[in-house]
JSON list of C-alpha atoms in Angstrom, two decimals:
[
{"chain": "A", "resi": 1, "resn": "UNK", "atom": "CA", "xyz": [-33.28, 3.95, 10.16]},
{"chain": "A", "resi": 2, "resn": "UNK", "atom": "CA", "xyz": [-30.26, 1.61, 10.18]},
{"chain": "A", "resi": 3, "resn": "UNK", "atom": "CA", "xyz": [-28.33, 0.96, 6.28]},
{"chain": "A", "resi": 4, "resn": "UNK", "atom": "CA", "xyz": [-28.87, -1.94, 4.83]},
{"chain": "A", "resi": 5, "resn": "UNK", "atom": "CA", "xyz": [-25.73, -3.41, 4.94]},
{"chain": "A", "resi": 6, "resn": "UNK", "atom": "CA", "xyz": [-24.98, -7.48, 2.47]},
{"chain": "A", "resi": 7, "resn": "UNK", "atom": "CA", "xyz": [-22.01, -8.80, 2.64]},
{"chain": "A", "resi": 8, "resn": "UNK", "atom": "CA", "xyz": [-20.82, -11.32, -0.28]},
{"chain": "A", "resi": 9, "resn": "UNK", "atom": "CA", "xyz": [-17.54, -13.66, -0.20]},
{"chain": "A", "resi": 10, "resn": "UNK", "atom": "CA", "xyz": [-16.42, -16.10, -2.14]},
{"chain": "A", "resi": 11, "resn": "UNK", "atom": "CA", "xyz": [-13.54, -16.92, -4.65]},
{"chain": "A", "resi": 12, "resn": "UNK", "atom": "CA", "xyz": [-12.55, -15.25, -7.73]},
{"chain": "A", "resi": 13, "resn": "UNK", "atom": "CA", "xyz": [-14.95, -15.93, -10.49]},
{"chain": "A", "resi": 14, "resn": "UNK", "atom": "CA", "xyz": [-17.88, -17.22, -8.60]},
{"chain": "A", "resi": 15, "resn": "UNK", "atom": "CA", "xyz": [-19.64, -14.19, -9.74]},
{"chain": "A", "resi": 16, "resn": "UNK", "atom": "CA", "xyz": [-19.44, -12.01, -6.96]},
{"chain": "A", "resi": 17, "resn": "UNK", "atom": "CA", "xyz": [-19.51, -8.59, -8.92]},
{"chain": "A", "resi": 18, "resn": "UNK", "atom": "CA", "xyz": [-21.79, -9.48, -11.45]},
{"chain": "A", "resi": 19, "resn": "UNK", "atom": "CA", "xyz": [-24.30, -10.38, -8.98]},
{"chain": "A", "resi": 20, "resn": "UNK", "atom": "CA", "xyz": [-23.65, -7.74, -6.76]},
{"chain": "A", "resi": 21, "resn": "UNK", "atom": "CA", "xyz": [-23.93, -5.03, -9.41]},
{"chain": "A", "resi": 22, "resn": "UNK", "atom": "CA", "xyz": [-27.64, -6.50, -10.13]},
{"chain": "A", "resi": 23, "resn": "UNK", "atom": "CA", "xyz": [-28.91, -7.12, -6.18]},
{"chain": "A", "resi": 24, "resn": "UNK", "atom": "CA", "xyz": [-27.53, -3.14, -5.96]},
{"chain": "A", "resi": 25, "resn": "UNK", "atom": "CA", "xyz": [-29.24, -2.02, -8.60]},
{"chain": "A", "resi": 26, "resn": "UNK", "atom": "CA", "xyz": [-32.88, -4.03, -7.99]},
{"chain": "A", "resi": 27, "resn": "UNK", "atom": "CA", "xyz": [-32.53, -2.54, -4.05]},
{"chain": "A", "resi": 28, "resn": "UNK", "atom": "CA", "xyz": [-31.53, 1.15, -4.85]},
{"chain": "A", "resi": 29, "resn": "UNK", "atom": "CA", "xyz": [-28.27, 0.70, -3.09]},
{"chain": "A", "resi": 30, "resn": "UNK", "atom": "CA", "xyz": [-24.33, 1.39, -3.48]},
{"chain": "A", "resi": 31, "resn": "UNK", "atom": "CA", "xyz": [-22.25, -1.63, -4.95]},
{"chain": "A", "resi": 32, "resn": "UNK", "atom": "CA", "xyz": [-18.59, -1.63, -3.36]},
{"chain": "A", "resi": 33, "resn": "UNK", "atom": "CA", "xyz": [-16.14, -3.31, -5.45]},
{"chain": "A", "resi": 34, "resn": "UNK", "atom": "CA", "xyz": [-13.51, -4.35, -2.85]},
{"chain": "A", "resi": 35, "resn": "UNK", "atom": "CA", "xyz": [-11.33, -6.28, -5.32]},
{"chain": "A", "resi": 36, "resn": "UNK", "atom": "CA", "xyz": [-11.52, -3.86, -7.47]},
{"chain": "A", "resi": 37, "resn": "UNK", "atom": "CA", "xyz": [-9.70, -1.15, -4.94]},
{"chain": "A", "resi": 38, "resn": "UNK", "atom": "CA", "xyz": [-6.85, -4.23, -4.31]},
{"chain": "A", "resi": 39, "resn": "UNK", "atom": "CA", "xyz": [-6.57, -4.24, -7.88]},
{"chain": "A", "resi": 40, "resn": "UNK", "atom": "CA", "xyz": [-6.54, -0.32, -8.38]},
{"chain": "A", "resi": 41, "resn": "UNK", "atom": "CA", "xyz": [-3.66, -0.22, -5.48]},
{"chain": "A", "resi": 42, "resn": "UNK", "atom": "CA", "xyz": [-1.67, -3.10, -7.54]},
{"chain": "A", "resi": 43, "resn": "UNK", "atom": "CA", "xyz": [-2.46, -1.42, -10.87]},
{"chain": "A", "resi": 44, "resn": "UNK", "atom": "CA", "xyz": [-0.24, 1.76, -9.51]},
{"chain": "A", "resi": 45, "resn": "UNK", "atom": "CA", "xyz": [2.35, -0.43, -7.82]},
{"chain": "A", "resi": 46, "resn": "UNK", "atom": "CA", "xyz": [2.87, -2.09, -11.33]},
{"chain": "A", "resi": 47, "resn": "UNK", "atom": "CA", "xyz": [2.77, 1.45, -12.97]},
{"chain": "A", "resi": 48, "resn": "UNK", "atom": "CA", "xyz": [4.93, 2.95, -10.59]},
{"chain": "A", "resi": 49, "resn": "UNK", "atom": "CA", "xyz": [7.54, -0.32, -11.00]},
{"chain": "A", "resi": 50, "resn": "UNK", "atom": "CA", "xyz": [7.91, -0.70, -7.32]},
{"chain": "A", "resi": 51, "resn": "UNK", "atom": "CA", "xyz": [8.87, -4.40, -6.24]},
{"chain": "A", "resi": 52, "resn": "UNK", "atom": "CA", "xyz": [6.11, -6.60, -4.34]},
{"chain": "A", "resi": 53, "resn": "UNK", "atom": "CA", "xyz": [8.93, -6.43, -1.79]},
{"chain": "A", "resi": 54, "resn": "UNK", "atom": "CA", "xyz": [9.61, -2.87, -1.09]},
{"chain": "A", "resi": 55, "resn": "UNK", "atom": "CA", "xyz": [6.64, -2.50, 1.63]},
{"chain": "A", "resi": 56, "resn": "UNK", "atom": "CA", "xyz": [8.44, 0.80, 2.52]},
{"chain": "A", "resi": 57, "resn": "UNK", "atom": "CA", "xyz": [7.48, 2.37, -1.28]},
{"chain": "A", "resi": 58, "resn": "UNK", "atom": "CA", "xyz": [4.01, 0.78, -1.55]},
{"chain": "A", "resi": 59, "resn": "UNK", "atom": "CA", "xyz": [3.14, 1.64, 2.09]},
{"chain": "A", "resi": 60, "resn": "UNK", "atom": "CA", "xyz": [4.25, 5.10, 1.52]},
{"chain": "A", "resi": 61, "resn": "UNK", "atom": "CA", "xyz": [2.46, 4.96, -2.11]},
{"chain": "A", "resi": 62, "resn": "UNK", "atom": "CA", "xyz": [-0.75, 4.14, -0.28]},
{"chain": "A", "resi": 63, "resn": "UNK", "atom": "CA", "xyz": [-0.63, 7.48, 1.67]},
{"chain": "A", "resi": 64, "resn": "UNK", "atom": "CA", "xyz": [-1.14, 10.00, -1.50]},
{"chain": "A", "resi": 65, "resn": "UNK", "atom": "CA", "xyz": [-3.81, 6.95, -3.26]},
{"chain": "A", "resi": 66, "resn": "UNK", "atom": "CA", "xyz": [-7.53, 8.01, -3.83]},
{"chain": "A", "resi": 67, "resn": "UNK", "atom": "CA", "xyz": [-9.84, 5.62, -4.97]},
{"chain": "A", "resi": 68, "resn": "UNK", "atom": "CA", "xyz": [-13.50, 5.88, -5.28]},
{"chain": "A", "resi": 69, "resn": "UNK", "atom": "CA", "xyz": [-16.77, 4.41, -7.08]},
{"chain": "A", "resi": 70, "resn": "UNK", "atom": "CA", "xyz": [-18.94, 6.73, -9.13]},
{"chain": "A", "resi": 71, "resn": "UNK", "atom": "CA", "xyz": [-21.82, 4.99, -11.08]},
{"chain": "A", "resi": 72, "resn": "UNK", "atom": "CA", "xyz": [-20.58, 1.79, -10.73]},
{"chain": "A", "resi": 73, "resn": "UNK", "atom": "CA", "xyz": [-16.89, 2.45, -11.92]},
{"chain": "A", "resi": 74, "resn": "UNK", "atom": "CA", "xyz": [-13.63, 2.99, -9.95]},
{"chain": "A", "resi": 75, "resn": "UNK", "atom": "CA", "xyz": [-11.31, 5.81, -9.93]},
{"chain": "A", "resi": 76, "resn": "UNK", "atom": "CA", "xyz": [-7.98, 5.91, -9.08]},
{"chain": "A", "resi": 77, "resn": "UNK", "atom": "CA", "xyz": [-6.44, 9.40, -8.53]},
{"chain": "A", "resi": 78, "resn": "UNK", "atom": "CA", "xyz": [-9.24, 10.91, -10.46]},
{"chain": "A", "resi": 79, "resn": "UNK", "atom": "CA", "xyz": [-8.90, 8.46, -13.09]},
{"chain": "A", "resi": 80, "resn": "UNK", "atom": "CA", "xyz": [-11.18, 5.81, -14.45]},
{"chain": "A", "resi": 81, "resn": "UNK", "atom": "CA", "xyz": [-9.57, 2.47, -13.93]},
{"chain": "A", "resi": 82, "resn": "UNK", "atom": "CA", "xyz": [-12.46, 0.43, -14.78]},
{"chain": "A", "resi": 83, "resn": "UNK", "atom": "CA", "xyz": [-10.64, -1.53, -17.69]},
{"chain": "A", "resi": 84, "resn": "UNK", "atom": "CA", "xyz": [-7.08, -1.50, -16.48]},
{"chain": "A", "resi": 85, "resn": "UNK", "atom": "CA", "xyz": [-7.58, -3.34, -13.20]},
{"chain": "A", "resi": 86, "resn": "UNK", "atom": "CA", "xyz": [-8.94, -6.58, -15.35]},
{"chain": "A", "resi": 87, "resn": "UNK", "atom": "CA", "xyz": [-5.68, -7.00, -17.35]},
{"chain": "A", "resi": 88, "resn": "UNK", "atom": "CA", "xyz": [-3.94, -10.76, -16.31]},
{"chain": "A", "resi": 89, "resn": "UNK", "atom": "CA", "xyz": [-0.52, -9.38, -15.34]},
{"chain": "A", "resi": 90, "resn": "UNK", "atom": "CA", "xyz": [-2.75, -7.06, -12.09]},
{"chain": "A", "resi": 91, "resn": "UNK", "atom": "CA", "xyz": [-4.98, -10.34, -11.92]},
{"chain": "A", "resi": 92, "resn": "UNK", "atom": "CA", "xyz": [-1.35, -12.62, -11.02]},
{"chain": "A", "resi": 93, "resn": "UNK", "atom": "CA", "xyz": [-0.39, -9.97, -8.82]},
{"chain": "A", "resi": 94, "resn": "UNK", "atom": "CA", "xyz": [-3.03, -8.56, -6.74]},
{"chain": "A", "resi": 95, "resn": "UNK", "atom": "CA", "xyz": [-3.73, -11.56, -4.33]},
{"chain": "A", "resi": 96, "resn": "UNK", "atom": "CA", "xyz": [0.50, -10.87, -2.84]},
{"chain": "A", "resi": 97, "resn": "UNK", "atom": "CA", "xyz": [-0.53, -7.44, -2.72]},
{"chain": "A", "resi": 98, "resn": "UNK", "atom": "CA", "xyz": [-3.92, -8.10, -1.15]},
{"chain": "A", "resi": 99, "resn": "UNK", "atom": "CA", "xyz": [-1.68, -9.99, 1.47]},
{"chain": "A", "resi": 100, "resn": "UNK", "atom": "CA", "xyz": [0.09, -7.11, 2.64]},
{"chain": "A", "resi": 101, "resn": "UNK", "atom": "CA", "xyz": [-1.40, -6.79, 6.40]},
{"chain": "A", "resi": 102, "resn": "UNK", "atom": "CA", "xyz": [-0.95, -2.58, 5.58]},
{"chain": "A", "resi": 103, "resn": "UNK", "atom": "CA", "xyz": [-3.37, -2.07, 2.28]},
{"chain": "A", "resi": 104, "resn": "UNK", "atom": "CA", "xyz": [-5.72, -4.80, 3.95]},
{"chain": "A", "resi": 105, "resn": "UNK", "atom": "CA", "xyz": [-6.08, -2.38, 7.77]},
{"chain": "A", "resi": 106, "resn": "UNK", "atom": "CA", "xyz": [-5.98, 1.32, 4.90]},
{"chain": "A", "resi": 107, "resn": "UNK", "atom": "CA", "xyz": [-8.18, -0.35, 2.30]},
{"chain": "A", "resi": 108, "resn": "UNK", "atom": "CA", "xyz": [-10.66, -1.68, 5.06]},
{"chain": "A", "resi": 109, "resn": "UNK", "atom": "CA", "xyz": [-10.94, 1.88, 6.76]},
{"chain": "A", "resi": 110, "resn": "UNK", "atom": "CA", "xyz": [-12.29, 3.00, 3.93]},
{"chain": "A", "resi": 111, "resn": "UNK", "atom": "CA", "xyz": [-14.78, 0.30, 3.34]},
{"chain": "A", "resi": 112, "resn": "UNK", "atom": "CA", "xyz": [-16.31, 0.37, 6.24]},
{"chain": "A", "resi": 113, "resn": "UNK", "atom": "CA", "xyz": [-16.34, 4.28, 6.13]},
{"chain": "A", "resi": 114, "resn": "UNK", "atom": "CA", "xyz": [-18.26, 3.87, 3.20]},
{"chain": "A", "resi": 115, "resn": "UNK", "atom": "CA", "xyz": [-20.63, 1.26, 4.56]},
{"chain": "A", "resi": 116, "resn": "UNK", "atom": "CA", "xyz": [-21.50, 3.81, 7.81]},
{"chain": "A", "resi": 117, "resn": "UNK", "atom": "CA", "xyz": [-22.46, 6.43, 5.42]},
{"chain": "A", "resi": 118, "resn": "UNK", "atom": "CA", "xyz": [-25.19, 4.59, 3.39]},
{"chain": "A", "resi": 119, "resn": "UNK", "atom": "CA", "xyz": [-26.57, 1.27, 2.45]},
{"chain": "A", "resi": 120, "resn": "UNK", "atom": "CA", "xyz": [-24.44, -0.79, 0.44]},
{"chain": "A", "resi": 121, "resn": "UNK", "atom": "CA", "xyz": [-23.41, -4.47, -0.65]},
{"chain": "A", "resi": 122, "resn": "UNK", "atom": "CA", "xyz": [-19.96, -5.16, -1.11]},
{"chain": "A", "resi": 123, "resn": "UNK", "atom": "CA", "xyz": [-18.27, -8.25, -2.02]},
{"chain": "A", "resi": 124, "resn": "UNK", "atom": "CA", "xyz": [-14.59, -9.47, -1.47]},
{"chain": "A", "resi": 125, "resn": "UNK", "atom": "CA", "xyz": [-12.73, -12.43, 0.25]},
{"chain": "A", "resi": 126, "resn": "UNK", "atom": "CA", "xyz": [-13.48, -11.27, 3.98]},
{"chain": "A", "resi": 127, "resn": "UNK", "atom": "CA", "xyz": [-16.10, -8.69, 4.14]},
{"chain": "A", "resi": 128, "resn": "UNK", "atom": "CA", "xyz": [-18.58, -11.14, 5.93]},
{"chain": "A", "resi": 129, "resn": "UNK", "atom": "CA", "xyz": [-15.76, -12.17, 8.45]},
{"chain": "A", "resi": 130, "resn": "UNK", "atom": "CA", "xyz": [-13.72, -8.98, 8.86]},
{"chain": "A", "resi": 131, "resn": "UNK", "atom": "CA", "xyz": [-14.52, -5.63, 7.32]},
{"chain": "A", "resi": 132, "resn": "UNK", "atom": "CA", "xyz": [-19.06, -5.60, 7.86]},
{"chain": "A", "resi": 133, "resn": "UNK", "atom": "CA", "xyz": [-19.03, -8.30, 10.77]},
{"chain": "A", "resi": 134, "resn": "UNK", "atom": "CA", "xyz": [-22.60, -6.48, 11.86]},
{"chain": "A", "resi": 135, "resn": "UNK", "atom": "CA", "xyz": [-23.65, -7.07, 8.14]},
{"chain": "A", "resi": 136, "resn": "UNK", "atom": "CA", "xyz": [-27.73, -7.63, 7.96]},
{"chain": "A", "resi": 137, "resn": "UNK", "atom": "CA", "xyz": [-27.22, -10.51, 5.62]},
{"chain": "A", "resi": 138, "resn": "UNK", "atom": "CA", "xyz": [-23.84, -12.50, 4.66]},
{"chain": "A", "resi": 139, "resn": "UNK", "atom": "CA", "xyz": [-23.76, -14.16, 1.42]},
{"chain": "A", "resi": 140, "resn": "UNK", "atom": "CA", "xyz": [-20.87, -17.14, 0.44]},
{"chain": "A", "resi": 141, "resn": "UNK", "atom": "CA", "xyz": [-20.88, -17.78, -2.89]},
{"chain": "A", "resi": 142, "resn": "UNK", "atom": "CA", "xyz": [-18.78, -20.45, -4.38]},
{"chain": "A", "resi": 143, "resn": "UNK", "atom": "CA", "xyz": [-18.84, -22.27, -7.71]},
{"chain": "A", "resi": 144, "resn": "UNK", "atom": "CA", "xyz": [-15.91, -25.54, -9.32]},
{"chain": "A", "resi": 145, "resn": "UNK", "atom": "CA", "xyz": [-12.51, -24.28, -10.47]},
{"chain": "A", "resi": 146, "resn": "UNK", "atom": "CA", "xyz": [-13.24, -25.32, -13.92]},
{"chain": "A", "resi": 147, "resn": "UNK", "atom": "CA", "xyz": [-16.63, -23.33, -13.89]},
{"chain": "A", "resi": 148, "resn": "UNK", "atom": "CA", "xyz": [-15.09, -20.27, -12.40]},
{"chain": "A", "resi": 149, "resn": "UNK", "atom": "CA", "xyz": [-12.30, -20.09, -15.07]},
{"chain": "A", "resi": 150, "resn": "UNK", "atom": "CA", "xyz": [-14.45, -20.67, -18.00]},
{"chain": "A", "resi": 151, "resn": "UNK", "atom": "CA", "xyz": [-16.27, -17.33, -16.66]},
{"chain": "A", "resi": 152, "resn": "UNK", "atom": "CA", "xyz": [-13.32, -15.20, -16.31]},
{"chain": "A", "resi": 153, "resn": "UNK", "atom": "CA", "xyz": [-11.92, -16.53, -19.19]},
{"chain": "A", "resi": 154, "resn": "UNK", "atom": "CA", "xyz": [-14.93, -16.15, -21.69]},
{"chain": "A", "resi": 155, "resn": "UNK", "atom": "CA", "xyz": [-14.71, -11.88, -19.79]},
{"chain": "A", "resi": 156, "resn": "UNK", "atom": "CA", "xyz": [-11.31, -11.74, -20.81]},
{"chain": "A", "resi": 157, "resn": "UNK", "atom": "CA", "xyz": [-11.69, -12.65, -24.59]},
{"chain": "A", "resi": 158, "resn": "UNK", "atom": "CA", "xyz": [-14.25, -10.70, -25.41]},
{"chain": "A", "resi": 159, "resn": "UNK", "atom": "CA", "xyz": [-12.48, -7.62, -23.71]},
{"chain": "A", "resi": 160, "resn": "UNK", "atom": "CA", "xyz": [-9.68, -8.43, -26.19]},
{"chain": "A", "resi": 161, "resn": "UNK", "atom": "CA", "xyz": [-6.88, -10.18, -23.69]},
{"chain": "A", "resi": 162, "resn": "UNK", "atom": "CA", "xyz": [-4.72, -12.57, -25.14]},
{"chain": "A", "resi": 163, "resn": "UNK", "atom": "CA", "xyz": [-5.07, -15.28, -22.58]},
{"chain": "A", "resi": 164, "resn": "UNK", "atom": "CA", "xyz": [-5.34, -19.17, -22.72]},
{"chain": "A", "resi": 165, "resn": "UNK", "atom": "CA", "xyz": [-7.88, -21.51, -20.56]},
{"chain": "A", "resi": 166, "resn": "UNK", "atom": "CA", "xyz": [-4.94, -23.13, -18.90]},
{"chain": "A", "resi": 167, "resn": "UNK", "atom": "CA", "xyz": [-3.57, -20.02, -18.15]},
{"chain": "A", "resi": 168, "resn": "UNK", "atom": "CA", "xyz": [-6.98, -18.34, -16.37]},
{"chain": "A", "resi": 169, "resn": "UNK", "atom": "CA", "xyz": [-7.61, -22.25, -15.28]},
{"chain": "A", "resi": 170, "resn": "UNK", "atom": "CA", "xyz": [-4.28, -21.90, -13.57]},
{"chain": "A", "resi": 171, "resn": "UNK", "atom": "CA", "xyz": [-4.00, -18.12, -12.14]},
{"chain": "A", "resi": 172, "resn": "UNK", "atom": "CA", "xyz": [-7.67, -19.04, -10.20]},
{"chain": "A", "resi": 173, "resn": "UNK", "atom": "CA", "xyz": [-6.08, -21.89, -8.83]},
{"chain": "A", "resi": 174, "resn": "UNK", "atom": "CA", "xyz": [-2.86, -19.59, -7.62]},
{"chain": "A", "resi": 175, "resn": "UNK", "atom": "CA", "xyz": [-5.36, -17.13, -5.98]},
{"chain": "A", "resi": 176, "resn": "UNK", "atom": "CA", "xyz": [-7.47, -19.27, -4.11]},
{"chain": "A", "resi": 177, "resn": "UNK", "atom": "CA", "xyz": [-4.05, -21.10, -2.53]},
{"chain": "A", "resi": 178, "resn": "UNK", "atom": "CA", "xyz": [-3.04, -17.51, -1.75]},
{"chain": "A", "resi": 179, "resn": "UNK", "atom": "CA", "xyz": [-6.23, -16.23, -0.41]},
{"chain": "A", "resi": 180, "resn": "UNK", "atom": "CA", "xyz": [-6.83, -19.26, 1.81]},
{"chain": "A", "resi": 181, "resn": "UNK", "atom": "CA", "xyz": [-3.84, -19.71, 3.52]},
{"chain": "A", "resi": 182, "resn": "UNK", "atom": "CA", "xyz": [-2.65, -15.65, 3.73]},
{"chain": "A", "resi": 183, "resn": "UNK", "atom": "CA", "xyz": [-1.71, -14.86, 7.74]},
{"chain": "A", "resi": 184, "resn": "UNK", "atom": "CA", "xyz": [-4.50, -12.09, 7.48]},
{"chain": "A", "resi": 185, "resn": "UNK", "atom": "CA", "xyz": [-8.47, -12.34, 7.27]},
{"chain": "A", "resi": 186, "resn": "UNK", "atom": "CA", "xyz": [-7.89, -15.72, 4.77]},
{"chain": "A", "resi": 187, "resn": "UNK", "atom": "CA", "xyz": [-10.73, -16.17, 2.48]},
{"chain": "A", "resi": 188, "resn": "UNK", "atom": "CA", "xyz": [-13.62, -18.63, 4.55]},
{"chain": "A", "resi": 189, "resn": "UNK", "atom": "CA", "xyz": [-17.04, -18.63, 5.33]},
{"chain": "A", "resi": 190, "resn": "UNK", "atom": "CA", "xyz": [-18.38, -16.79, 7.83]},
{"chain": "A", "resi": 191, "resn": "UNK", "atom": "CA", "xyz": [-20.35, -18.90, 10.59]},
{"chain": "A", "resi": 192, "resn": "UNK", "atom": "CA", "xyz": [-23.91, -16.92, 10.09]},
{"chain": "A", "resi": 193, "resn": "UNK", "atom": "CA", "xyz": [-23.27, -16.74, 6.34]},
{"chain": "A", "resi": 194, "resn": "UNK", "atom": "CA", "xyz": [-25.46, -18.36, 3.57]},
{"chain": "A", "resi": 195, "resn": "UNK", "atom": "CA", "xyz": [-23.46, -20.81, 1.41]},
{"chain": "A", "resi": 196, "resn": "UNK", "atom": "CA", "xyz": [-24.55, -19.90, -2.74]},
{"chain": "A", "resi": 197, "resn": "UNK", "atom": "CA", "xyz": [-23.28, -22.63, -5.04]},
{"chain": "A", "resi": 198, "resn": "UNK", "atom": "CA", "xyz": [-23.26, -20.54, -8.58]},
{"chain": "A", "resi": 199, "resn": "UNK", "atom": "CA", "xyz": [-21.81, -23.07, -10.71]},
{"chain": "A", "resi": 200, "resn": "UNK", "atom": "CA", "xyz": [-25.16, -24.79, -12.49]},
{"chain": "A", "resi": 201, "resn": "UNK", "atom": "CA", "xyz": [-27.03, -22.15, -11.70]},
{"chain": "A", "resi": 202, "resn": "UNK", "atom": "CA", "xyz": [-27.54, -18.68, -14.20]},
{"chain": "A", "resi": 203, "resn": "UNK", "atom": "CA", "xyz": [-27.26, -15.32, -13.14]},
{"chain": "A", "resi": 204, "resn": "UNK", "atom": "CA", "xyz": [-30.97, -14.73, -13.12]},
{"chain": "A", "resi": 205, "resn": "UNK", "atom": "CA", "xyz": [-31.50, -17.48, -10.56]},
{"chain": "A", "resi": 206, "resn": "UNK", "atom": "CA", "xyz": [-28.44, -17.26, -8.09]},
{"chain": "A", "resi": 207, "resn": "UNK", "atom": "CA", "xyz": [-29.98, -12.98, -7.71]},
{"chain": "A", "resi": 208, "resn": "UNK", "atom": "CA", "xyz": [-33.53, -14.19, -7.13]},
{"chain": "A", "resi": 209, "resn": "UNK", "atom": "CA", "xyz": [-32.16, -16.71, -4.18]},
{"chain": "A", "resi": 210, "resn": "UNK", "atom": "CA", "xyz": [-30.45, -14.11, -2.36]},
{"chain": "A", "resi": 211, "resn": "UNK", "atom": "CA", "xyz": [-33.41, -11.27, -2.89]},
{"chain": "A", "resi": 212, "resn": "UNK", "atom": "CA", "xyz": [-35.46, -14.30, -1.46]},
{"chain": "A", "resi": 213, "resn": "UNK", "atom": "CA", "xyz": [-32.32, -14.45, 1.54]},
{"chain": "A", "resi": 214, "resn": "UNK", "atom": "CA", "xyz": [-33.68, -10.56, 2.01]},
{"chain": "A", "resi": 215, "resn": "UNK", "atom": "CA", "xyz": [-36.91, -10.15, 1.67]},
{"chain": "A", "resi": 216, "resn": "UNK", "atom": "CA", "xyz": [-37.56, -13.53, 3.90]},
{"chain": "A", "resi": 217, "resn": "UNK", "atom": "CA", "xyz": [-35.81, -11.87, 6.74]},
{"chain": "A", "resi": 218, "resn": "UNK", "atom": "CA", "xyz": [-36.96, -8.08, 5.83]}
]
């Protein structure tokens, strides 16, 4: 029996994960954090204090890096990351590193290596165009600037960052210029995938429209 295999895109903060996490947990399947594993890989270029330029030292970096999802939290190297990847200095960063043609094509292999072993939904910036083209259902989701940085800032507060609006308002705006004009697999719609406009709808409601996506076609 084939894996069921979703796809979800969109732009940071139109509540990819948190709806992902949910639709994996109501269908009994794996939830793949992809920006999660570009923010793991930036999280040890930052510890290691290798430049965004040195593709040499990340590239070689990315040979002895391990990263994997147990119970719904990632592990780099054996360690639990979970918390670390969210901080704003690997949120300002990750979308240059995310560029880098080299963790995109090492990152992906693993992705879809995941997705041939077992059902999954994974969300990210091209997973409907590039990494699970043959996905069974493709999900957009999208949601207003403003919206999407009230979200991620109202996460950051109350996990104790010491961030202002303008300063989530304006990192959001910085990634989606970066992810939608980088050289490699830019951050668009797929043509068979479902556009999902989040931003007056709650959580509850934008998970029962896709499930109704799924079962419609099921």
């Amino acid at each position: 029996m084939r894996n069921l295999i979703i796809a979800i895109d969109g732009p940071a903060g139109a509540g990819k994960s948190t709806i992902s996490k949910i639709i994996a947990e109501k269908l009994n399947i794996e939830y793949i954090d992809t920006g999660a594993m570009y923010r793991a890989v930036t999280l040890k270029i930052i510890r290691k204090g290798i430049s965004l330029n040195d593709d040499d030292a990340i590239e070689c970096m990315l040979k002895e890096t391990e990263i994997d999802f147990i119970n719904g939290r990632i592990y780099l190297d054996g360690e639990d990351v979970s918390k670390d990847i969210r901080t704003i200095e690997v949120s300002s960063k990750v979308s240059d590193v995310a560029a880098k043609s080299y963790v995109r094509q090492r990152l992906v292999e693993i992705q879809k290596n995941m997705a041939a072993k077992k059902s999954v939904i994974m969300d990210g910036r091209d997973i409907g165009t590039n990494v699970l083209k043959d996905a069974n259902y493709k999900i957009f989701l999208t949601a207003s600037v403003e919206e999407r940085a009230k979200r991620r800032y109202k996460e950051m507060i109350e996990k104790g960052s010491n961030v202002t609006f303008e300063d989530v308002c304006k990192d959001i705006e910085n990634r989606d210029r970066i992810d939608s004009t980088r050289k490699v697999n830019p951050l668009r719609k797929a043509d068979d995938a479902i556009e999902v406009d989040t931003t007056s709808k709650s959580i509850d409601e934008v998970v029962d429209e896709i499930l109704s996506i799924v079962n419609k076609r099921e």
